[in-house]
C-alpha positions as a Python dict, from the first residue, in 0.01 Angstrom:
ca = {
    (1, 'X'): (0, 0, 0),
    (2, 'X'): (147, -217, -282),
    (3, 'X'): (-142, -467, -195),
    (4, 'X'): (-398, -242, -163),
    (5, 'X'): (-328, -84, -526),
    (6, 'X'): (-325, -444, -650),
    (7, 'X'): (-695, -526, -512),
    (8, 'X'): (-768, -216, -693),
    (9, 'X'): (-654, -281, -1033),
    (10, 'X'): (-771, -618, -996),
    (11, 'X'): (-1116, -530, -903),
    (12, 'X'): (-1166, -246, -1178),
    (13, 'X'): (-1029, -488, -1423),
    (14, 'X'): (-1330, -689, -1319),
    (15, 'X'): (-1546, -449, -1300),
    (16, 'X'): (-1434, -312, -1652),
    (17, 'X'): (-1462, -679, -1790),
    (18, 'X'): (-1827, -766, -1693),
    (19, 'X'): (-2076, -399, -1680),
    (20, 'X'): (-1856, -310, -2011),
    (21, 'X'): (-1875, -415, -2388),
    (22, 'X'): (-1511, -365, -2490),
    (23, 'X'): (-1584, -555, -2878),
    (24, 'X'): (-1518, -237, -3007),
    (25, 'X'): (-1198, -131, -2842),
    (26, 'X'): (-1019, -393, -3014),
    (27, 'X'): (-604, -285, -3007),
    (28, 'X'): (-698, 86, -2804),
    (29, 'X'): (-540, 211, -2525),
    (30, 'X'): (-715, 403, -2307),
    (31, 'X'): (-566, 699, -2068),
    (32, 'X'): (-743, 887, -1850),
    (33, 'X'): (-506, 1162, -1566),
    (34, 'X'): (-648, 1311, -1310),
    (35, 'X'): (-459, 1605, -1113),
    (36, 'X'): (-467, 1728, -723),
    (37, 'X'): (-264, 2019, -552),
    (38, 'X'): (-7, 2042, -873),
    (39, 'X'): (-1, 1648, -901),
    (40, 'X'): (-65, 1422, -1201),
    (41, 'X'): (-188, 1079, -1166),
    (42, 'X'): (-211, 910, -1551),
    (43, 'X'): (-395, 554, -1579),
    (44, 'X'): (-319, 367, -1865),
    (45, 'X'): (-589, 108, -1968),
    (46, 'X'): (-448, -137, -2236),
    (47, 'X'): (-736, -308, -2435),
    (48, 'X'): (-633, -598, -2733),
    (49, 'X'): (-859, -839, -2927),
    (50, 'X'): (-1163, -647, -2719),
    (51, 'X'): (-1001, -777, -2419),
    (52, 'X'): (-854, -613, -2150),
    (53, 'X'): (-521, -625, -2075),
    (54, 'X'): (-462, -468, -1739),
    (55, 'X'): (-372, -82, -1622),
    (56, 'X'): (-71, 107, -1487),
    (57, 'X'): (-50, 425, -1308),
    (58, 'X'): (244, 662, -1354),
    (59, 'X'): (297, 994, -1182),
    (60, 'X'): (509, 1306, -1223),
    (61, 'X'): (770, 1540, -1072),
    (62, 'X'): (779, 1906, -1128),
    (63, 'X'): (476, 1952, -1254),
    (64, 'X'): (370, 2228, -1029),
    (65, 'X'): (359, 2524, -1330),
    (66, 'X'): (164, 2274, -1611),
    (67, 'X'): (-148, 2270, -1684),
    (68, 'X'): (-318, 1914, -1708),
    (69, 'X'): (-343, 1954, -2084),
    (70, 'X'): (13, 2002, -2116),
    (71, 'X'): (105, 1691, -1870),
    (72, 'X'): (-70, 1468, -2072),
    (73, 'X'): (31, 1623, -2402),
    (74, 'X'): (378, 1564, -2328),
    (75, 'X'): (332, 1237, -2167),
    (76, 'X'): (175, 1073, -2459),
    (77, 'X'): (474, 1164, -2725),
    (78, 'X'): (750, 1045, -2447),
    (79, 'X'): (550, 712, -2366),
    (80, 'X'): (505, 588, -2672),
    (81, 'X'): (853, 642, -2832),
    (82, 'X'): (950, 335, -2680),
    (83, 'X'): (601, 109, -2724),
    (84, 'X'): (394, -35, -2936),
    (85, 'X'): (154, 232, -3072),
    (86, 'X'): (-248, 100, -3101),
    (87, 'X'): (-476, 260, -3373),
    (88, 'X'): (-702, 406, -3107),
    (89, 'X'): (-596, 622, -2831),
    (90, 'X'): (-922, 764, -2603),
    (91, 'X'): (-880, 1027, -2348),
    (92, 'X'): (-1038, 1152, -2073),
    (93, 'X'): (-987, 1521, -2154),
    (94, 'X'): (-1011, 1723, -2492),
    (95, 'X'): (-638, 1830, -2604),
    (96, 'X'): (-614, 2159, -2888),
    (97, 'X'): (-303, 1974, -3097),
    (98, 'X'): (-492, 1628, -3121),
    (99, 'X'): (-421, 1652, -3485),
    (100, 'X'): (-86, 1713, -3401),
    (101, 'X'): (12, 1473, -3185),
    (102, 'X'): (-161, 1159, -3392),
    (103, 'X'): (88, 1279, -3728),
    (104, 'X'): (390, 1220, -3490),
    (105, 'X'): (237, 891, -3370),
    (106, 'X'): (177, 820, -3720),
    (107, 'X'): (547, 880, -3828),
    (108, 'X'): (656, 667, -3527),
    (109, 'X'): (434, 335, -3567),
    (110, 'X'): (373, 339, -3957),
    (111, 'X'): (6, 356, -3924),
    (112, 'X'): (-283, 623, -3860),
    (113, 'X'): (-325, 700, -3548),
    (114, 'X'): (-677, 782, -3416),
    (115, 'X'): (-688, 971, -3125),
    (116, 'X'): (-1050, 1134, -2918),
    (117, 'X'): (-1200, 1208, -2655),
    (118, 'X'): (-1572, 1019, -2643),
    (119, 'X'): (-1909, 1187, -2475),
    (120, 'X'): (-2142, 926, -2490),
    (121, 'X'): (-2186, 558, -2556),
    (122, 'X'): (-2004, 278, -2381),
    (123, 'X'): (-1677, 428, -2394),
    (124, 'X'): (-1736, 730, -2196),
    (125, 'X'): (-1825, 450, -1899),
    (126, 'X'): (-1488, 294, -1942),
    (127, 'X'): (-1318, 610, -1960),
    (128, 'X'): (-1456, 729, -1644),
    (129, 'X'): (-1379, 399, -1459),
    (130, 'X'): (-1031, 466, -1541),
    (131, 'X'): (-1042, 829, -1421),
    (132, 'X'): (-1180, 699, -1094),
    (133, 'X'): (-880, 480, -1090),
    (134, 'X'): (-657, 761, -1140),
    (135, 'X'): (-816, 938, -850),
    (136, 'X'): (-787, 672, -610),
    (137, 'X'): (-426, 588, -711),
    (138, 'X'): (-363, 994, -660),
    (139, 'X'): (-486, 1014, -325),
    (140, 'X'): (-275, 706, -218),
    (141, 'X'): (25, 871, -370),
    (142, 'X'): (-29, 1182, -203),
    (143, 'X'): (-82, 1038, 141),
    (144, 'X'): (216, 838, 109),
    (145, 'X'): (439, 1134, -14),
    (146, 'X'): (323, 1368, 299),
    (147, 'X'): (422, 1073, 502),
    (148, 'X'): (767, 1028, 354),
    (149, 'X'): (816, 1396, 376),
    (150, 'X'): (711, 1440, 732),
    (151, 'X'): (999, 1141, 792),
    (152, 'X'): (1248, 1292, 587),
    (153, 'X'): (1276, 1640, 750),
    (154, 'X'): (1310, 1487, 1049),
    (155, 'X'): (1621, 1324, 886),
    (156, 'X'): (1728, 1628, 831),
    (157, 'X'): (1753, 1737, 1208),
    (158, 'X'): (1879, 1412, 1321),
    (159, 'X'): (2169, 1353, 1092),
    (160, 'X'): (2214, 1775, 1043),
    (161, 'X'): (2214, 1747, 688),
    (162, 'X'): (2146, 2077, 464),
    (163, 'X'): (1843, 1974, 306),
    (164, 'X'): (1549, 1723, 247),
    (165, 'X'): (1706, 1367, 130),
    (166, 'X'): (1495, 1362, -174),
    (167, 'X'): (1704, 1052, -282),
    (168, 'X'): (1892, 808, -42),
    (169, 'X'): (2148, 560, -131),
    (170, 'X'): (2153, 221, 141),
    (171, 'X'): (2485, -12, 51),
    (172, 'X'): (2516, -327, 171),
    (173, 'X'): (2708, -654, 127),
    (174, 'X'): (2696, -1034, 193),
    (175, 'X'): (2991, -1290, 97),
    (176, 'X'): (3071, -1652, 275),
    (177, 'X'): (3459, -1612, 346),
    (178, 'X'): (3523, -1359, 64),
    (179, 'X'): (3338, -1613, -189),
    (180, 'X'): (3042, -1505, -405),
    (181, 'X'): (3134, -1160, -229),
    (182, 'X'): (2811, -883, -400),
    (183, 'X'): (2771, -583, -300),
    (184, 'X'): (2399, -380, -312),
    (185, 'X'): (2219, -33, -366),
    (186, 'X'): (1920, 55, -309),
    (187, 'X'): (1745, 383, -339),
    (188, 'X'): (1435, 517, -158),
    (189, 'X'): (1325, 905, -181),
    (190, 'X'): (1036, 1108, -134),
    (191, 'X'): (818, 849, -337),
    (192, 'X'): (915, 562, -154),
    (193, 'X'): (1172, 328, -248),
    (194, 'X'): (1269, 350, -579),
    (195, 'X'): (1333, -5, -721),
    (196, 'X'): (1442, 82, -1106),
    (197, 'X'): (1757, 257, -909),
    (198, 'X'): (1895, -34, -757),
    (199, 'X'): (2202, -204, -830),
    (200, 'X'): (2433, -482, -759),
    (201, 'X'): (2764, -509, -786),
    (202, 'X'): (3011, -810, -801),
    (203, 'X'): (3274, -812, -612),
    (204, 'X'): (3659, -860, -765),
    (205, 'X'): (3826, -1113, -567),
    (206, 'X'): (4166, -984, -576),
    (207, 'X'): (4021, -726, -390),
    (208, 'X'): (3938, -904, -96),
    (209, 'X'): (4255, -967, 55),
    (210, 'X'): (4177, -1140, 420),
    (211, 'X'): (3839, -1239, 618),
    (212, 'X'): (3923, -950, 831),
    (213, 'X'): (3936, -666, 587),
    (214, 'X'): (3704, -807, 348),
    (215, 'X'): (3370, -603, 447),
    (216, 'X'): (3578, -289, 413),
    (217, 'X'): (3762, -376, 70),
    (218, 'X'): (3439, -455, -64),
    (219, 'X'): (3269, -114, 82),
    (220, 'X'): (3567, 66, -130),
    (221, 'X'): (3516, -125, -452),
    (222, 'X'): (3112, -88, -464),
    (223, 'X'): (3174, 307, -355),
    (224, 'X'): (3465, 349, -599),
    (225, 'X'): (3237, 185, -899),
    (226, 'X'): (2958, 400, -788),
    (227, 'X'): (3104, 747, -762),
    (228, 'X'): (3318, 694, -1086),
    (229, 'X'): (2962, 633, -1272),
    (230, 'X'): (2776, 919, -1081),
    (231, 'X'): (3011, 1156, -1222),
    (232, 'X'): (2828, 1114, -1521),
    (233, 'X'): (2531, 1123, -1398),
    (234, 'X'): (2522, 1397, -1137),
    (235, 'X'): (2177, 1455, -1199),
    (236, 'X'): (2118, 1126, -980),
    (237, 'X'): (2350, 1226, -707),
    (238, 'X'): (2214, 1119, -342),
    (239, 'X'): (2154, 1337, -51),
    (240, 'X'): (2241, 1111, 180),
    (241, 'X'): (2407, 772, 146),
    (242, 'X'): (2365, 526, 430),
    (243, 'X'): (2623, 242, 479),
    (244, 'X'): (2549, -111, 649),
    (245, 'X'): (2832, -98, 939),
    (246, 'X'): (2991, 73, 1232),
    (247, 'X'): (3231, 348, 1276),
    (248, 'X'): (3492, 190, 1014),
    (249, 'X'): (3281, 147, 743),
    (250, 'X'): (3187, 519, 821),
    (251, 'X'): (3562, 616, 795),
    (252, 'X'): (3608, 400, 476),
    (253, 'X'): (3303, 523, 299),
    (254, 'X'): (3400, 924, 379),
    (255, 'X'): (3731, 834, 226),
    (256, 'X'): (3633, 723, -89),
    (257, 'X'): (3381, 1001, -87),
    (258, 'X'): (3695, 1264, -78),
    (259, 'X'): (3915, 1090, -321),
    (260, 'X'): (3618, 1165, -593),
    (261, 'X'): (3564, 1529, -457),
    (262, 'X'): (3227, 1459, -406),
    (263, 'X'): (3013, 1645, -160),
    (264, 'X'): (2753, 1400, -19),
    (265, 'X'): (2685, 1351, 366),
    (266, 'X'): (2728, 978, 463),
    (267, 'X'): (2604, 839, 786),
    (268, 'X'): (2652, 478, 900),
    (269, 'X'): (2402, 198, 1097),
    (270, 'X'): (2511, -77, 1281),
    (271, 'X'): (2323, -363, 1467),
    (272, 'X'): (2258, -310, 1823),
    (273, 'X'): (2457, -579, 2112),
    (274, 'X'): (2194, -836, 2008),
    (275, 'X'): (2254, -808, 1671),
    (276, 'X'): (1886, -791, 1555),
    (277, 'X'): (1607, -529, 1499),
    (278, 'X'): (1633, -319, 1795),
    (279, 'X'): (1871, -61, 1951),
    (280, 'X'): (2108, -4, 1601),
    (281, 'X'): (2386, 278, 1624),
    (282, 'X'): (2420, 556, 1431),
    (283, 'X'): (2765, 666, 1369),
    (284, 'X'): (2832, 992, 1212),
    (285, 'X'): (3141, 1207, 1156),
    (286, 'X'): (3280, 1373, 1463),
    (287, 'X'): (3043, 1309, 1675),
    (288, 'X'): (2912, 1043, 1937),
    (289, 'X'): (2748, 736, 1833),
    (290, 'X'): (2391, 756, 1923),
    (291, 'X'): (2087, 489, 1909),
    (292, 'X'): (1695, 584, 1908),
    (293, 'X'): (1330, 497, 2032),
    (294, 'X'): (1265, 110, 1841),
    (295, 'X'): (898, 284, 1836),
    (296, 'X'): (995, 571, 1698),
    (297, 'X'): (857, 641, 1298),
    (298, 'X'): (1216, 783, 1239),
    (299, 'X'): (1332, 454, 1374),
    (300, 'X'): (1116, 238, 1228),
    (301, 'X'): (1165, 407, 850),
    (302, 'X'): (1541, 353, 836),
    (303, 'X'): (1516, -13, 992),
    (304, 'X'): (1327, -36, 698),
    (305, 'X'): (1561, 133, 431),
    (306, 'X'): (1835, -113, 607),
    (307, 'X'): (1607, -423, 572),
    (308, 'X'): (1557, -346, 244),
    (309, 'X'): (1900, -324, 120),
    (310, 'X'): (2002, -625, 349),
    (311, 'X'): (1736, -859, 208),
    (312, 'X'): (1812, -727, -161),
    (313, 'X'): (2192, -811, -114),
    (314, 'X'): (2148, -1143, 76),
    (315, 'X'): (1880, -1251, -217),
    (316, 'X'): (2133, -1180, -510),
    (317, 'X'): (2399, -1378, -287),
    (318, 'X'): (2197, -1679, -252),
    (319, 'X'): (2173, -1712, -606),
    (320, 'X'): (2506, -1652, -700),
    (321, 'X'): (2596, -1997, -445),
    (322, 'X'): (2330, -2186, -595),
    (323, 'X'): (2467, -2113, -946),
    (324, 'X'): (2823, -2240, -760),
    (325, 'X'): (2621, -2516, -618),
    (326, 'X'): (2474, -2669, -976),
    (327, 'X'): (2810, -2587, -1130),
    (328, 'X'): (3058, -2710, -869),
    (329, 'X'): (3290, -2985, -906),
    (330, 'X'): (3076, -3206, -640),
    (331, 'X'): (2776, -3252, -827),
    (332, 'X'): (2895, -3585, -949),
    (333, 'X'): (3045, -3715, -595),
    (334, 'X'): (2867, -4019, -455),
    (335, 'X'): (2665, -3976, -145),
    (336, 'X'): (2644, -3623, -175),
    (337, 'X'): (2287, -3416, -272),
    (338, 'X'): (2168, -3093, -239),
    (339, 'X'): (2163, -3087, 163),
    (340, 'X'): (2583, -3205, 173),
    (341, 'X'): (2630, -2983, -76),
    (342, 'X'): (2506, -2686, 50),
    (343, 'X'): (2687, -2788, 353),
    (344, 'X'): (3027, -2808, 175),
    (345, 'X'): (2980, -2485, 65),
    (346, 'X'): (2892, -2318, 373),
    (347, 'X'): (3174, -2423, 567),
    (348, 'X'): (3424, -2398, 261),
    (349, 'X'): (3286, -2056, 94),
    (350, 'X'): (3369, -2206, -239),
    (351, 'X'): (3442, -2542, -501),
    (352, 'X'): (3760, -2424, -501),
    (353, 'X'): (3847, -2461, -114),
    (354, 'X'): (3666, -2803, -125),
    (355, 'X'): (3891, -2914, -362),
    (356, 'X'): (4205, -2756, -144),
    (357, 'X'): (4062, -2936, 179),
    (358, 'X'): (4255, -3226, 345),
    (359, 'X'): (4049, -3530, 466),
    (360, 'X'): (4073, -3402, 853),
    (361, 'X'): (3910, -3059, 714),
    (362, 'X'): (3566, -3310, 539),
    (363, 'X'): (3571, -3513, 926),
    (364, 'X'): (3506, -3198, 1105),
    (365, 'X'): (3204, -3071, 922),
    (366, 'X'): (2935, -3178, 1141),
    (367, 'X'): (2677, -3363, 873),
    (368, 'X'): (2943, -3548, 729),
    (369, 'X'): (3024, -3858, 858),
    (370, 'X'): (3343, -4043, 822),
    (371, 'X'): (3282, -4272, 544),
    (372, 'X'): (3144, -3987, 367),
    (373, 'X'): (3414, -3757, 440),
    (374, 'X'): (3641, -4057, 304),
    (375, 'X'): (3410, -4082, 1),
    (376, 'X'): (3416, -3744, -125),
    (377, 'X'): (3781, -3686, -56),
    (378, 'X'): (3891, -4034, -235),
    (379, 'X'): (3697, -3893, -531),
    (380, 'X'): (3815, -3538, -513),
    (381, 'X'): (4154, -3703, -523),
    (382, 'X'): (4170, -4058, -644),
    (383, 'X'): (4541, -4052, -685),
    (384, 'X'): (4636, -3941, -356),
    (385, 'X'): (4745, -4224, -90),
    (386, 'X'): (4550, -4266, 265),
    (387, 'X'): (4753, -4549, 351),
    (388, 'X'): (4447, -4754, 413),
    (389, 'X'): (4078, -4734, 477),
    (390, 'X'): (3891, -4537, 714),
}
């Protein structure tokens, strides 16, 4: 869908650019909405120094008792409070407080503000390009929100929540032996996933204690920083909050969910016995562990949300060890690049256990050989005695 909507803002800016004479729609912005069973679709067309400058569509929730004048009314203050305010605004649709509405614009930028609606010329072509645009990105929306929804009440059976999960939160982590330890968010909801939501969270080491309680000691930290903020923001409170694990993780996340006396149902997926896409467990509370169709859609939409969060956490991870890498005390050691670094790190989890490690620990790692091994050790420690040469 994402690169379908990209071909289609690519080829109406093409289209735009060549039938079009934009000279005279030098610093305008152009926004045309088009509405569908109580939706709003809103293309903005951004035009500078007669060129165009590319389009975005935005949508709306709870819109059902507004009437399209009043969407885009109201749109147009809230956008601009925050950007930079052209002399010409065209529409695609006459509004009664035009007047209005180009004063407050005025207050806000500094400069008149020149706001209509044009019925013939050039402009009324462009304008209705980006109204088609609008359509097309409306119907797309739609068809993926009846889709979502169809999936989502059949989360509702399967998990027995008490209503639609109009916003799910999927937590994951990633760490290499409690080093560069992050924990993730991320949110998906009737919309699709909803990527200005998610969050990462670094890990406190003194909170990871040993290798084998380390998953759940990070689950408690990332919940515990979550929850505290959501309390001031209940208005973003999740439905349903899915947790990367098996039947402990379930029991840690539920009790960090009671110490904060918040009511949210919390369900937990784990990999199935070969530990890859295929035959994961769901674990909820008091009551069997069950697993699912692979071909199922339910299936195949919270592999997804799990994916998602997995490849979001493992991403941010990665570049918190290559920061370790380029920083690291064995960027200067002889004999050592990029590959025997990574290596190091790897098997070590962090500088700081390479600089711990005895010369026995360097002659195990297989890709280091033993005048390597020697080498980095010697220079690690160059006061410390071998009693001769390897």
């Amino acid at each position: 869908a994402a690169q379908l909507r990209d071909k289609i803002q690519a080829l109406s800016y093409i289209q735009t650019r060549s039938k079009f004479d934009c000279k005279d729609l030098t610093n305008t912005d152009i926004l045309a909405i088009a509405n569908k069973h109580g939706e709003f679709c809103l293309q903005l067309f951004m035009y500078r120094q007669g060129q165009p400058c590319g389009n975005t569509a935005y949508f709306f929730e709870n819109t059902e008792n507004f009437s399209i004048e009043e969407v885009l009314s109201a749109y147009i203050i809230q956008f601009y409070q925050s950007k930079d305010i052209p002399p010409k605004i065209f529409l695609n649709i006459k509004l009664n407080n035009t007047q209005l509405i180009s004063e407050s614009l005025r207050k806000m930028s500094g400069h008149s503000i020149k706001i209509n609606c044009p019925q013939i010329g050039t402009k009324t072509y462009i304008i209705a390009n980006a109204v088609k645009n609008a359509e097309i990105s409306l119907e797309k929306h739609l068809k993926t929100k009846a889709k979502n929804h169809q999936i989502l009440v059949k989360i509702i059976e399967l998990f027995d929540l008490k209503q639609i999960p109009n916003r799910i939160e999927v937590y994951d982590n990633s760490h290499i032996h409690g080093n560069f330890a992050v924990g993730a968010m991320i949110v998906a909801g009737k919309f699709g996933f909803e990527k200005k939501e998610y969050r990462l969270f670094t890990i406190q080491k003194q909170n990871i204690e040993s290798l084998s309680g380390n998953d759940f000691a990070m689950l408690e930290e990332v919940l515990t920083r979550r929850l505290k903020k959501l309390k001031k923001e209940l208005h973003k409170k999740p439905d349903l909050i899915i947790i990367d694990g098996g039947k402990g993780h379930l029991n840690t996340a539920k009790k960090i969910i009671d110490i904060h006396g918040i009511n949210i149902d919390v369900i937990s997926m784990s990999k199935g016995v070969k530990r890859n896409a295929g035959g994961e467990n769901f674990h909820l509370l008091n009551k069997t562990s069950f697993t699912l169709d692979n071909n199922s859609s339910i299936m195949k939409y919270l592999q997804v949300l799990r994916d998602e969060a997995h490849n979001f956490v493992i991403s941010n991870h990665r570049k918190k060890r290559s920061s370790a890498i380029k920083n690291s005390t064995i960027n200067d050691i002889p004999g050592v690049g990029n590959i025997r670094k990574k290596i190091l790190l790897n098997y070590f989890g962090s500088p700081q256990a390479i600089m711990d490690a005895s010369l026995e620990d360097f002659i195990k790692i297989d890709g280091i050989n033993k005048k390597t091994a020697y080498s980095i050790f010697k220079y690690l420690h160059p006061n410390h005695d071998l009693g001769g040469d390897i």
